[in-house]
Coordinates of C-alpha atoms and ligand atoms in Angstrom, one line a residue:
M2 CA -48.4 -27.2 17.9
A3 CA -48.1 -27.1 21.6
G4 CA -48.2 -23.4 22.5
L5 CA -51.2 -22.7 20.3
H6 CA -53.1 -25.5 21.7
S7 CA -53.1 -24.1 25.3
F8 CA -53.6 -20.7 23.8
A9 CA -56.7 -21.7 21.9
H10 CA -58.3 -23.4 24.9
R11 CA -57.6 -20.5 27.3
A12 CA -58.7 -18.0 24.7
S13 CA -62.1 -19.6 24.4
A14 CA -62.7 -19.1 28.1
R15 CA -62.1 -15.4 27.8
I16 CA -65.0 -14.5 25.6
G17 CA -67.4 -12.2 27.3
R18 CA -64.8 -10.9 29.8
R19 CA -62.8 -8.9 27.4
Q20 CA -64.2 -6.0 25.5
F21 CA -65.0 -6.6 21.9
L22 CA -64.3 -3.3 20.0
G23 CA -66.6 -4.1 17.1
S24 CA -69.0 -1.3 17.1
A25 CA -70.4 -0.1 13.8
A26 CA -68.7 3.2 14.2
T27 CA -65.3 1.6 14.7
A28 CA -65.8 -0.7 11.8
A29 CA -66.9 2.1 9.5
A30 CA -63.8 4.1 10.4
L31 CA -61.6 1.2 9.5
I32 CA -63.2 0.4 6.2
P33 CA -61.1 1.9 3.4
A34 CA -62.6 3.1 0.2
R35 CA -62.8 -0.4 -1.2
L36 CA -65.6 -0.1 -3.7
L37 CA -65.6 2.7 -6.1
W38 CA -69.1 2.7 -7.4
A39 CA -68.7 4.2 -10.9
E40 CA -72.4 3.9 -11.3
V41 CA -75.1 1.9 -9.7
S42 CA -77.4 -0.1 -11.9
A43 CA -81.1 0.7 -12.1
S44 CA -82.0 -2.0 -9.6
G45 CA -79.3 -0.8 -7.2
A46 CA -78.4 -4.5 -6.7
M47 CA -75.2 -4.5 -8.8
P48 CA -72.7 -1.8 -9.3
A49 CA -71.8 -1.0 -12.8
E50 CA -68.2 -1.5 -11.9
V51 CA -66.4 -3.0 -8.9
A52 CA -63.0 -1.6 -8.0
A53 CA -60.5 -4.3 -7.2
V54 CA -56.7 -4.6 -6.9
S55 CA -54.2 -6.7 -8.6
G56 CA -51.6 -8.8 -6.9
E57 CA -49.2 -6.0 -7.5
G58 CA -51.5 -3.5 -5.9
K59 CA -52.7 -1.8 -9.1
P60 CA -56.3 -0.9 -9.6
V61 CA -58.5 -3.3 -11.6
A62 CA -62.0 -2.3 -12.7
L63 CA -64.3 -5.3 -12.9
T64 CA -67.4 -4.6 -15.1
A65 CA -70.9 -5.7 -14.1
A66 CA -71.0 -8.0 -17.1
E67 CA -67.8 -9.8 -16.0
I68 CA -69.2 -10.2 -12.4
K69 CA -72.5 -11.4 -13.8
E70 CA -70.8 -14.0 -16.0
L71 CA -68.8 -15.3 -13.1
R72 CA -71.9 -15.4 -10.8
A73 CA -73.9 -17.4 -13.5
A74 CA -71.1 -20.0 -13.8
L75 CA -71.1 -20.8 -10.1
K76 CA -73.0 -23.3 -8.1
G77 CA -72.0 -21.4 -4.9
K78 CA -72.5 -17.7 -4.2
L79 CA -70.5 -14.7 -5.4
L80 CA -70.6 -12.1 -2.7
L81 CA -70.0 -8.4 -3.1
A82 CA -69.7 -5.9 -0.2
Q83 CA -73.4 -5.1 -0.2
D84 CA -74.6 -8.8 -0.3
A85 CA -76.0 -10.7 2.7
G86 CA -73.3 -13.0 4.1
Y87 CA -70.4 -10.9 2.9
E88 CA -69.6 -9.6 6.4
E89 CA -69.5 -13.0 7.9
A90 CA -67.5 -14.5 5.0
R91 CA -64.8 -11.9 4.9
R92 CA -63.9 -12.5 8.6
V93 CA -61.1 -14.7 9.6
W94 CA -60.1 -16.2 13.0
N95 CA -57.6 -13.4 13.9
G96 CA -59.7 -10.4 15.0
S97 CA -57.0 -7.9 14.2
I98 CA -57.3 -8.7 10.5
N99 CA -60.1 -6.5 9.1
R100 CA -59.9 -6.7 5.3
H101 CA -62.5 -6.3 2.6
P102 CA -62.1 -8.4 -0.5
A103 CA -63.8 -6.8 -3.5
L104 CA -65.4 -10.2 -4.2
I105 CA -65.8 -13.5 -2.3
V106 CA -66.5 -16.7 -4.2
R107 CA -68.1 -19.2 -1.8
C108 CA -67.2 -22.4 -3.6
E109 CA -69.6 -25.4 -3.5
N110 CA -67.5 -27.7 -5.5
R111 CA -64.3 -28.1 -7.6
D112 CA -65.8 -26.5 -10.7
D113 CA -66.5 -23.3 -8.6
I114 CA -62.8 -23.3 -7.6
V115 CA -61.8 -23.6 -11.3
H116 CA -64.1 -20.6 -12.3
A117 CA -62.7 -18.5 -9.4
V118 CA -59.1 -19.3 -10.2
Q119 CA -59.7 -18.6 -13.9
F120 CA -61.3 -15.3 -13.1
A121 CA -58.6 -14.3 -10.7
S122 CA -55.9 -15.2 -13.2
A123 CA -57.6 -13.4 -16.1
H124 CA -57.8 -10.2 -14.1
S125 CA -54.5 -10.7 -12.2
L126 CA -56.4 -10.1 -9.0
L127 CA -54.9 -10.2 -5.5
T128 CA -56.0 -13.7 -4.5
A129 CA -56.6 -15.1 -1.0
V130 CA -57.7 -18.7 -0.4
K131 CA -59.7 -19.5 2.7
G132 CA -59.9 -23.1 4.0
G133 CA -60.7 -23.0 7.7
G134 CA -59.7 -19.3 8.0
H135 CA -57.4 -19.9 10.9
S136 CA -54.3 -18.3 9.4
L137 CA -52.7 -16.6 12.4
S138 CA -51.4 -13.8 10.1
G139 CA -54.7 -13.5 8.1
Q140 CA -53.4 -14.8 4.8
S141 CA -56.9 -16.1 3.9
T142 CA -58.4 -12.7 3.3
C143 CA -57.3 -9.7 1.4
E144 CA -58.0 -6.0 0.8
G145 CA -59.6 -5.3 -2.5
G146 CA -58.8 -8.7 -4.2
I147 CA -60.7 -11.9 -4.5
M148 CA -61.3 -14.4 -1.7
I149 CA -61.7 -18.0 -2.8
D150 CA -63.7 -19.3 0.1
L151 CA -63.8 -23.1 0.5
S152 CA -65.5 -23.1 3.9
S153 CA -68.7 -24.6 2.6
M154 CA -66.9 -27.7 1.1
R155 CA -67.0 -30.0 4.1
D156 CA -67.6 -33.5 2.8
I157 CA -65.7 -36.4 4.4
Q158 CA -65.7 -40.0 3.3
V159 CA -63.9 -42.6 5.4
D160 CA -62.9 -45.9 3.7
R161 CA -62.6 -48.2 6.7
D162 CA -61.2 -51.1 4.7
K163 CA -58.6 -49.2 2.7
H164 CA -57.7 -47.0 5.7
L165 CA -58.2 -43.8 3.7
A166 CA -60.2 -40.6 4.3
R167 CA -61.2 -38.2 1.6
A168 CA -61.9 -34.7 2.8
Q169 CA -62.8 -31.5 1.0
S170 CA -60.9 -28.4 1.7
G171 CA -63.3 -26.6 4.0
V172 CA -63.3 -29.5 6.6
L173 CA -62.2 -28.6 10.1
L174 CA -60.0 -30.8 12.3
A175 CA -62.8 -31.8 14.8
A176 CA -64.9 -33.2 12.0
L177 CA -62.2 -35.3 10.4
D178 CA -60.9 -36.6 13.8
G179 CA -64.5 -37.5 14.7
K180 CA -65.3 -39.4 11.5
C181 CA -62.0 -41.3 11.6
Q182 CA -62.4 -42.2 15.2
E183 CA -65.9 -43.6 14.5
A184 CA -64.1 -46.2 12.4
G185 CA -61.4 -46.7 15.1
L186 CA -58.9 -44.9 12.8
V187 CA -56.8 -41.8 13.0
T188 CA -54.6 -39.5 10.9
P189 CA -52.3 -37.0 12.7
L190 CA -53.8 -33.5 12.8
G191 CA -53.2 -30.3 14.7
T192 CA -54.2 -29.4 18.3
A193 CA -57.1 -26.8 17.9
A194 CA -60.4 -28.4 16.8
D195 CA -61.6 -25.5 14.7
T196 CA -58.5 -25.2 12.5
G197 CA -58.9 -26.0 8.8
I198 CA -57.3 -29.2 7.5
A199 CA -56.3 -27.4 4.3
G200 CA -53.9 -24.7 5.5
L201 CA -52.7 -26.9 8.3
T202 CA -51.8 -29.8 6.1
L203 CA -50.2 -27.8 3.3
G204 CA -47.8 -26.1 5.7
G205 CA -46.9 -29.4 7.5
G206 CA -49.4 -30.1 10.2
Q207 CA -47.9 -30.5 13.7
G208 CA -49.9 -32.1 16.5
R209 CA -50.2 -34.6 19.3
L210 CA -49.5 -37.7 17.2
M211 CA -46.7 -36.3 15.0
R212 CA -43.9 -37.9 16.9
K213 CA -45.6 -41.3 16.4
L214 CA -47.2 -40.9 13.0
G215 CA -45.5 -37.9 11.3
L216 CA -46.8 -34.6 10.2
S217 CA -50.3 -34.3 8.6
C218 CA -48.7 -33.7 5.2
D219 CA -46.7 -37.0 5.6
N220 CA -50.0 -38.8 5.8
V221 CA -51.5 -37.4 2.6
S222 CA -51.7 -40.0 -0.2
S223 CA -53.1 -37.6 -2.8
F224 CA -54.4 -34.1 -3.4
E225 CA -56.7 -32.7 -6.0
L226 CA -55.3 -29.3 -7.1
V227 CA -56.4 -26.4 -9.2
T228 CA -53.4 -24.6 -10.5
A229 CA -53.1 -21.0 -11.6
D230 CA -53.9 -21.9 -15.2
G231 CA -57.3 -23.3 -14.1
K232 CA -56.3 -26.9 -14.7
V233 CA -57.4 -29.7 -12.3
R234 CA -54.5 -32.0 -11.4
K235 CA -54.5 -35.2 -9.5
V236 CA -51.4 -35.1 -7.3
S237 CA -49.9 -38.2 -5.8
A238 CA -46.6 -40.2 -5.8
S239 CA -47.5 -41.5 -9.3
E240 CA -49.3 -38.4 -10.8
N241 CA -47.5 -35.1 -10.8
P242 CA -44.9 -36.3 -8.3
D243 CA -43.1 -32.9 -8.4
L244 CA -46.3 -31.2 -7.1
Y245 CA -46.8 -34.1 -4.6
W246 CA -43.4 -33.2 -3.2
A247 CA -44.1 -29.4 -3.1
L248 CA -47.6 -29.6 -1.5
R249 CA -46.3 -31.4 1.5
G250 CA -44.9 -28.4 3.4
G251 CA -44.9 -25.8 0.6
G252 CA -48.1 -24.2 1.8
G253 CA -50.6 -22.6 -0.5
N254 CA -48.0 -21.5 -3.1
F255 CA -48.9 -23.9 -5.9
G256 CA -52.7 -23.6 -6.4
V257 CA -56.0 -24.3 -4.6
V258 CA -56.4 -27.8 -3.2
S259 CA -60.0 -28.9 -3.5
G260 CA -59.6 -32.2 -1.7
F261 CA -57.2 -34.3 0.3
E262 CA -56.8 -38.1 0.7
Y263 CA -55.3 -39.1 4.1
L264 CA -53.8 -42.4 5.2
L265 CA -55.4 -43.7 8.3
H266 CA -54.0 -45.8 11.1
P267 CA -55.8 -48.1 13.6
F268 CA -56.2 -46.2 16.9
A269 CA -59.1 -47.3 19.0
H270 CA -57.9 -47.0 22.6
P271 CA -58.0 -44.2 25.1
V272 CA -55.0 -41.9 25.6
L273 CA -53.5 -40.6 28.8
A274 CA -53.7 -36.9 28.3
G275 CA -54.1 -33.6 30.1
G276 CA -52.2 -30.7 31.6
R277 CA -50.5 -29.6 34.8
T278 CA -50.3 -26.0 36.0
Y279 CA -47.4 -24.7 38.1
P280 CA -46.7 -21.3 39.8
F281 CA -44.8 -18.8 37.7
S282 CA -42.0 -19.0 40.3
Q283 CA -41.3 -22.6 39.1
A284 CA -40.9 -21.6 35.4
R285 CA -37.2 -22.2 35.2
A286 CA -37.3 -25.7 36.7
V287 CA -40.4 -26.8 34.9
M288 CA -39.4 -25.6 31.4
K289 CA -35.9 -27.1 31.7
G290 CA -37.3 -30.3 33.1
I291 CA -39.8 -30.7 30.3
A292 CA -37.3 -29.8 27.6
D293 CA -34.9 -32.6 28.9
M294 CA -37.7 -35.2 29.3
A295 CA -39.2 -34.5 25.9
A296 CA -35.9 -34.8 24.0
N297 CA -35.3 -38.4 25.2
A298 CA -38.9 -39.5 25.3
A299 CA -40.6 -42.3 23.3
D300 CA -42.5 -41.4 20.1
E301 CA -45.7 -41.9 22.0
V302 CA -45.0 -39.0 24.3
Y303 CA -46.1 -35.5 23.4
L304 CA -45.0 -32.9 25.9
S305 CA -45.0 -29.2 25.8
A306 CA -44.4 -26.4 28.3
G307 CA -45.0 -22.7 28.4
I308 CA -45.6 -19.6 30.5
D309 CA -48.9 -18.0 29.9
R310 CA -51.4 -15.7 31.4
S311 CA -54.4 -17.8 32.3
G312 CA -56.5 -18.9 35.2
G313 CA -59.6 -17.2 36.2
E314 CA -61.7 -19.5 34.1
G315 CA -61.2 -22.6 36.3
T316 CA -60.2 -23.0 39.9
L317 CA -57.1 -20.8 39.7
P318 CA -57.2 -17.1 40.0
K319 CA -56.2 -15.1 37.0
G320 CA -52.4 -14.8 36.7
T321 CA -49.2 -15.9 35.1
Y322 CA -48.6 -19.7 35.3
V323 CA -46.5 -22.4 33.8
E324 CA -48.5 -24.9 31.8
V325 CA -47.4 -28.4 30.7
E326 CA -49.4 -30.6 28.3
F327 CA -48.8 -34.3 28.3
V328 CA -50.3 -36.9 25.9
Y329 CA -49.3 -40.6 25.7
S330 CA -50.7 -42.0 22.5
G331 CA -49.8 -45.6 23.2
D332 CA -51.3 -48.0 25.8
P333 CA -52.3 -45.7 28.8
K334 CA -50.7 -48.3 31.2
D335 CA -47.3 -47.6 29.6
G336 CA -48.0 -43.9 29.7
E337 CA -48.6 -44.1 33.5
R338 CA -45.0 -45.2 33.9
F339 CA -43.9 -41.8 32.7
L340 CA -45.9 -39.9 35.3
P341 CA -43.4 -40.3 38.2
M342 CA -40.9 -38.4 36.0
L343 CA -43.4 -35.5 35.7
D344 CA -44.0 -35.7 39.5
K345 CA -40.4 -34.8 40.1
L346 CA -41.1 -31.3 38.7
G347 CA -43.0 -30.5 41.9
K348 CA -46.5 -30.4 43.0
P349 CA -48.8 -28.8 40.4
L350 CA -51.6 -26.4 41.3
N351 CA -53.8 -28.3 38.9
D352 CA -53.6 -31.7 37.2
T353 CA -56.0 -32.9 34.5
I354 CA -54.0 -35.9 33.2
T355 CA -56.3 -38.8 32.9
R356 CA -57.4 -41.5 30.5
K357 CA -59.7 -40.2 27.8
P358 CA -60.9 -40.9 24.3
Y359 CA -58.6 -39.4 21.7
V360 CA -61.3 -37.1 20.4
V361 CA -61.7 -35.7 23.9
A362 CA -58.0 -35.0 24.1
Q363 CA -58.2 -33.3 20.7
N364 CA -61.6 -31.5 20.9
G365 CA -62.2 -30.8 24.5
P366 CA -64.6 -32.2 27.1
T367 CA -67.5 -33.1 24.7
G368 CA -65.2 -34.6 22.1
A369 CA -67.6 -33.4 19.4
A370 CA -68.0 -29.7 19.0
P371 CA -65.1 -27.4 18.3
P372 CA -64.3 -25.0 21.1
A373 CA -66.0 -21.6 20.7
L374 CA -63.1 -19.3 20.0
P375 CA -63.6 -15.7 20.9
P376 CA -64.6 -13.6 17.9
G377 CA -62.5 -10.6 17.6
L378 CA -59.4 -11.6 19.5
G379 CA -56.4 -10.0 18.0
V380 CA -53.4 -12.2 17.8
Y381 CA -49.7 -11.9 16.8
V382 CA -47.6 -15.0 16.7
R383 CA -43.9 -15.5 16.0
S384 CA -42.2 -18.8 16.1
G385 CA -39.0 -20.5 15.2
F386 CA -37.3 -23.9 15.2
T387 CA -34.6 -24.6 17.7
Q388 CA -32.3 -27.4 18.6
A389 CA -32.2 -26.7 22.4
I390 CA -34.2 -25.0 25.1
T391 CA -31.2 -23.3 26.7
D392 CA -31.0 -21.7 30.1
K393 CA -30.6 -18.3 28.3
L394 CA -33.7 -18.9 26.3
I395 CA -35.7 -19.8 29.4
D396 CA -34.3 -16.7 31.2
E397 CA -35.4 -14.5 28.3
S398 CA -38.9 -16.1 28.4
I399 CA -39.2 -15.4 32.1
H400 CA -37.9 -11.9 31.6
A401 CA -40.5 -11.2 28.9
F402 CA -43.3 -12.0 31.3
E403 CA -41.7 -10.0 34.1
Q404 CA -41.2 -6.9 32.0
G405 CA -43.5 -7.3 29.0
P406 CA -47.0 -5.9 28.4
P407 CA -50.0 -7.4 30.1
W408 CA -51.3 -8.7 26.7
L409 CA -48.2 -10.9 26.2
D410 CA -50.1 -14.1 26.3
E411 CA -47.7 -17.0 25.9
V412 CA -44.1 -18.1 25.5
S413 CA -43.9 -21.8 24.9
F414 CA -42.2 -24.7 23.2
G415 CA -43.3 -28.0 21.8
P416 CA -41.0 -30.9 20.9
I417 CA -40.9 -32.3 17.4
G418 CA -38.6 -35.2 16.6
G419 CA -39.8 -38.9 16.5
Q420 CA -41.3 -39.9 13.1
V421 CA -41.1 -36.3 11.8
A422 CA -37.3 -36.5 12.0
R423 CA -37.1 -39.9 10.4
I424 CA -38.2 -38.7 7.0
K425 CA -35.4 -37.1 5.0
P426 CA -35.5 -33.3 4.7
D427 CA -35.6 -33.5 0.9
A428 CA -38.3 -36.1 0.7
T429 CA -41.0 -33.4 0.9
A430 CA -40.9 -29.6 0.8
Y431 CA -41.0 -29.5 4.7
W432 CA -37.3 -29.1 5.4
N433 CA -36.6 -28.6 9.1
R434 CA -37.1 -32.2 10.1
D435 CA -34.2 -32.3 12.5
A436 CA -35.5 -29.4 14.6
Q437 CA -35.9 -30.6 18.2
Y438 CA -38.5 -28.0 19.3
E439 CA -40.7 -25.2 18.0
F440 CA -40.6 -22.1 20.1
F441 CA -43.5 -19.6 20.2
L442 CA -44.1 -16.0 21.2
I443 CA -47.8 -15.0 21.3
G444 CA -49.6 -11.8 22.0
A445 CA -53.4 -11.5 22.3
W446 CA -55.6 -8.5 22.9
M447 CA -59.1 -7.2 22.2
D448 CA -58.5 -3.5 21.9
H449 CA -58.0 -3.1 18.2
S450 CA -57.1 0.6 18.5
Q451 CA -53.8 -0.8 19.7
D452 CA -53.2 -3.3 16.9
E453 CA -50.4 -1.5 15.2
H454 CA -48.7 -0.5 18.4
N455 CA -48.9 -4.0 19.9
V456 CA -47.6 -5.6 16.7
A457 CA -44.6 -3.3 16.7
V458 CA -43.9 -4.2 20.4
M459 CA -44.1 -7.9 19.5
R460 CA -41.8 -7.5 16.5
D461 CA -39.3 -5.8 18.9
M462 CA -39.7 -8.5 21.5
W463 CA -39.1 -11.2 18.8
K464 CA -35.7 -9.7 18.0
V465 CA -34.5 -11.1 21.4
F466 CA -35.8 -14.6 20.6
E467 CA -35.1 -14.9 16.9
P468 CA -31.3 -15.5 17.3
F469 CA -32.2 -18.7 19.3
T470 CA -34.1 -20.1 16.2
K471 CA -33.3 -21.2 12.7
G472 CA -36.1 -21.2 10.2
Y473 CA -39.8 -21.2 11.2
Y474 CA -43.0 -23.1 10.8
V475 CA -44.7 -21.5 7.8
N476 CA -48.2 -21.9 9.3
T477 CA -47.5 -19.4 12.0
E478 CA -46.6 -16.3 9.9
P479 CA -46.0 -15.2 6.3
S480 CA -42.4 -14.9 5.1
A481 CA -40.7 -12.1 7.0
T482 CA -37.5 -11.9 4.9
E483 CA -36.2 -14.1 2.1
A484 CA -33.3 -15.1 4.4
R485 CA -35.7 -16.5 6.9
L486 CA -37.7 -18.3 4.3
K487 CA -34.5 -19.8 2.9
A488 CA -33.6 -21.0 6.4
T489 CA -37.0 -22.5 6.6
Y490 CA -36.8 -24.4 3.3
G491 CA -33.0 -25.0 3.3
D492 CA -31.8 -27.0 0.3
N493 CA -35.4 -27.4 -0.9
Y494 CA -35.8 -23.7 -1.6
A495 CA -34.3 -23.8 -5.1
R496 CA -36.5 -26.7 -6.2
L497 CA -39.6 -24.8 -4.8
V498 CA -38.7 -21.7 -6.8
Q499 CA -38.4 -23.9 -10.0
L500 CA -41.8 -25.4 -9.4
K501 CA -43.3 -22.0 -8.6
D502 CA -41.9 -20.8 -12.0
Q503 CA -43.5 -23.7 -13.7
Y504 CA -46.9 -23.7 -12.0
D505 CA -47.5 -20.1 -10.8
P506 CA -45.1 -17.9 -12.7
K507 CA -47.2 -14.8 -12.1
N508 CA -47.4 -15.5 -8.4
L509 CA -51.2 -15.6 -8.3
F510 CA -51.0 -17.5 -5.0
R511 CA -48.8 -15.1 -3.0
M512 CA -50.8 -14.8 0.3
N513 CA -48.8 -17.3 2.2
A514 CA -45.1 -17.9 3.1
N515 CA -44.5 -16.8 -0.4
I516 CA -42.0 -18.7 -2.6
K517 CA -41.5 -16.0 -5.2
P518 CA -41.2 -17.0 -8.9
T519 CA -38.0 -15.9 -10.5
A520 CA -39.7 -13.1 -12.4
H521 CA -41.0 -11.6 -9.1
A522 CA -37.9 -12.1 -7.0
Ligands
FAD26 C1 -55.6 -21.4 17.7 C2 -54.7 -22.0 16.7 C3 -54.1 -23.2 16.9 C4 -53.3 -23.8 16.0 N1 -52.7 -25.0 16.3 C5 -51.9 -25.6 15.3 C6 -51.4 -26.9 15.5 O1 -51.6 -27.5 16.6 N2 -50.7 -27.4 14.6 C7 -50.4 -26.8 13.4 O2 -49.7 -27.4 12.5 N3 -50.9 -25.6 13.2 C8 -51.6 -24.9 14.1 N4 -52.1 -23.7 13.9 C9 -51.7 -23.0 12.6 C10 -52.6 -23.5 11.5 O3 -52.0 -24.6 10.9 C11 -52.6 -22.4 10.4 O4 -53.2 -21.3 10.9 C12 -53.3 -23.0 9.1 O5 -52.9 -22.2 8.0 C13 -54.8 -23.0 9.3 O6 -55.4 -23.6 8.2 P1 -56.8 -23.0 7.7 O7 -57.2 -23.8 6.5 O8 -57.7 -22.9 8.8 O9 -56.3 -21.6 7.3 P2 -56.7 -20.5 6.3 O10 -56.6 -19.2 7.1 O11 -58.0 -20.8 5.6 O12 -55.5 -20.5 5.3 C14 -54.2 -20.4 5.7 C15 -53.2 -20.5 4.5 O13 -53.4 -21.7 3.8 C16 -53.8 -21.4 2.4 N5 -54.9 -22.3 2.1 C17 -56.0 -22.6 2.8 N6 -56.7 -23.5 2.2 C18 -56.1 -23.8 1.0 C19 -56.4 -24.6 -0.1 N7 -57.5 -25.4 -0.1 N8 -55.5 -24.7 -1.1 C20 -54.4 -23.9 -1.1 N9 -54.1 -23.1 -0.1 C21 -54.9 -23.0 0.9 C22 -54.3 -20.0 2.5 O14 -54.1 -19.3 1.2 C23 -53.4 -19.3 3.5 O15 -52.2 -19.0 3.0 C24 -53.0 -23.1 14.8 C25 -53.7 -21.9 14.5 C26 -54.5 -21.4 15.4 C27 -55.2 -20.1 15.1

């Protein structure tokens, strides 16, 4: 996902420069009355009752005995608001999302997931599932419900001979990329090292190798899934094939995935990868040039372009620039033949394209640790699929930066196509396979007193861009309207509703780009 890649890397450099409005006073003012302490037990450690909410927003009172029973069943921890670790666990990547689940189950294994799902189902609780916590719209946490937190489940097993990797649901991209590359193998993942594999893969999984190897979800050979009835199901082409179809692009709608099995491909050579930065004044020529080049490029070429506010962290002064990312995933010698085409775009202010190990292209200079993302950064992202980067779309992008607020962070696009487009749209739930590009609009700020205002401004701004798009990538935002969700899932939508009726008729798993079961439509 091109735009978000450059965004993530630039964002990490900003920490410390921008103000983090996270004072205790601010936080206290933001905390709603989430726990109604009917009575505190003699020890003071456990409330007699915990006030929670249902998926429909109705109050649910959980008794101390019920909480105690759940706690006793778990290998992992059950955290209430007063427990150590709760504050850290409730947080997600997007700093504008400040929600307080009534309880957090920190799962250690599949059985913990089963207990948590059974508990959530039995009490009809509002339910959020946290893999890597990177949901841009904060779908992995909730106000007053239960958070099923998988972030401690990080085991990875690579089978070098069978070309398979088994990974638990709390694994982050950097760890899986690293383990696979140790064996000279790869599976296509996303572009930001600290994203969770779970949310990323279930929604599709776009990244630097997708044109060559397909989406992440196209490379899953099996899932282990806990459905809303608490049953554990093996999901593959031969077992529960209907769910195998739905989990590849249908997001978190069908249950909690406890583990993924990925197909691996031999990939042991360096890649030619990096970025070029151009002055904002060249935005029109560079964006148009990249869009044309990308549309006709070989599958090995990953190219993206965008306008963003960056600089200041490297050699360039802070300002508005045009950024291009290039990755050639075949033999670097072949990739070098592509560079003269890029040179025609003009002299860049900065050029980091060079041969490097794949993990360095993915994970930054050390190739090992995920980049430190700035805690507290508030983000709002809208995106949509488009067939063409037209002159009008480029003009509107430039206009947005000329006239828009200083916290408008990025307008960008990344090409899709290649192997993604070769798979039939109805072969998996992920429908928009013929989309040529994904287009992004990203705002980012640290002053959370402005959250509501800034989101409203972004929504208005998106009204200009949405008509250029058809459908959107579900991993960037929850469903805005049913019409938009239908454009996203196309002819697959009806089958997804049928499967939702079958496996989650009460819509327990609704914090996602939600496919509503018939009874809830
Ligand atoms: C900086 C940044 C860069 C990004 N770059 C890319 C990119 O290059 N390519 C790309 O495709 N996407 C990208 N994304 C989007 C990313 O794919 C989504 O945010 C994705 O949901 C993250 O997965 P997660 O497990 O970290 O998310 P979480 O926040 O934990 O969860 C997101 C959603 O997935 C569901 N979910 C999570 N785990 C499970 C599970 N085990 N079972 C069932 N449902 C589950 C949650 O309920 C929620 O609805 C980026 C996001 C960010 C913030």
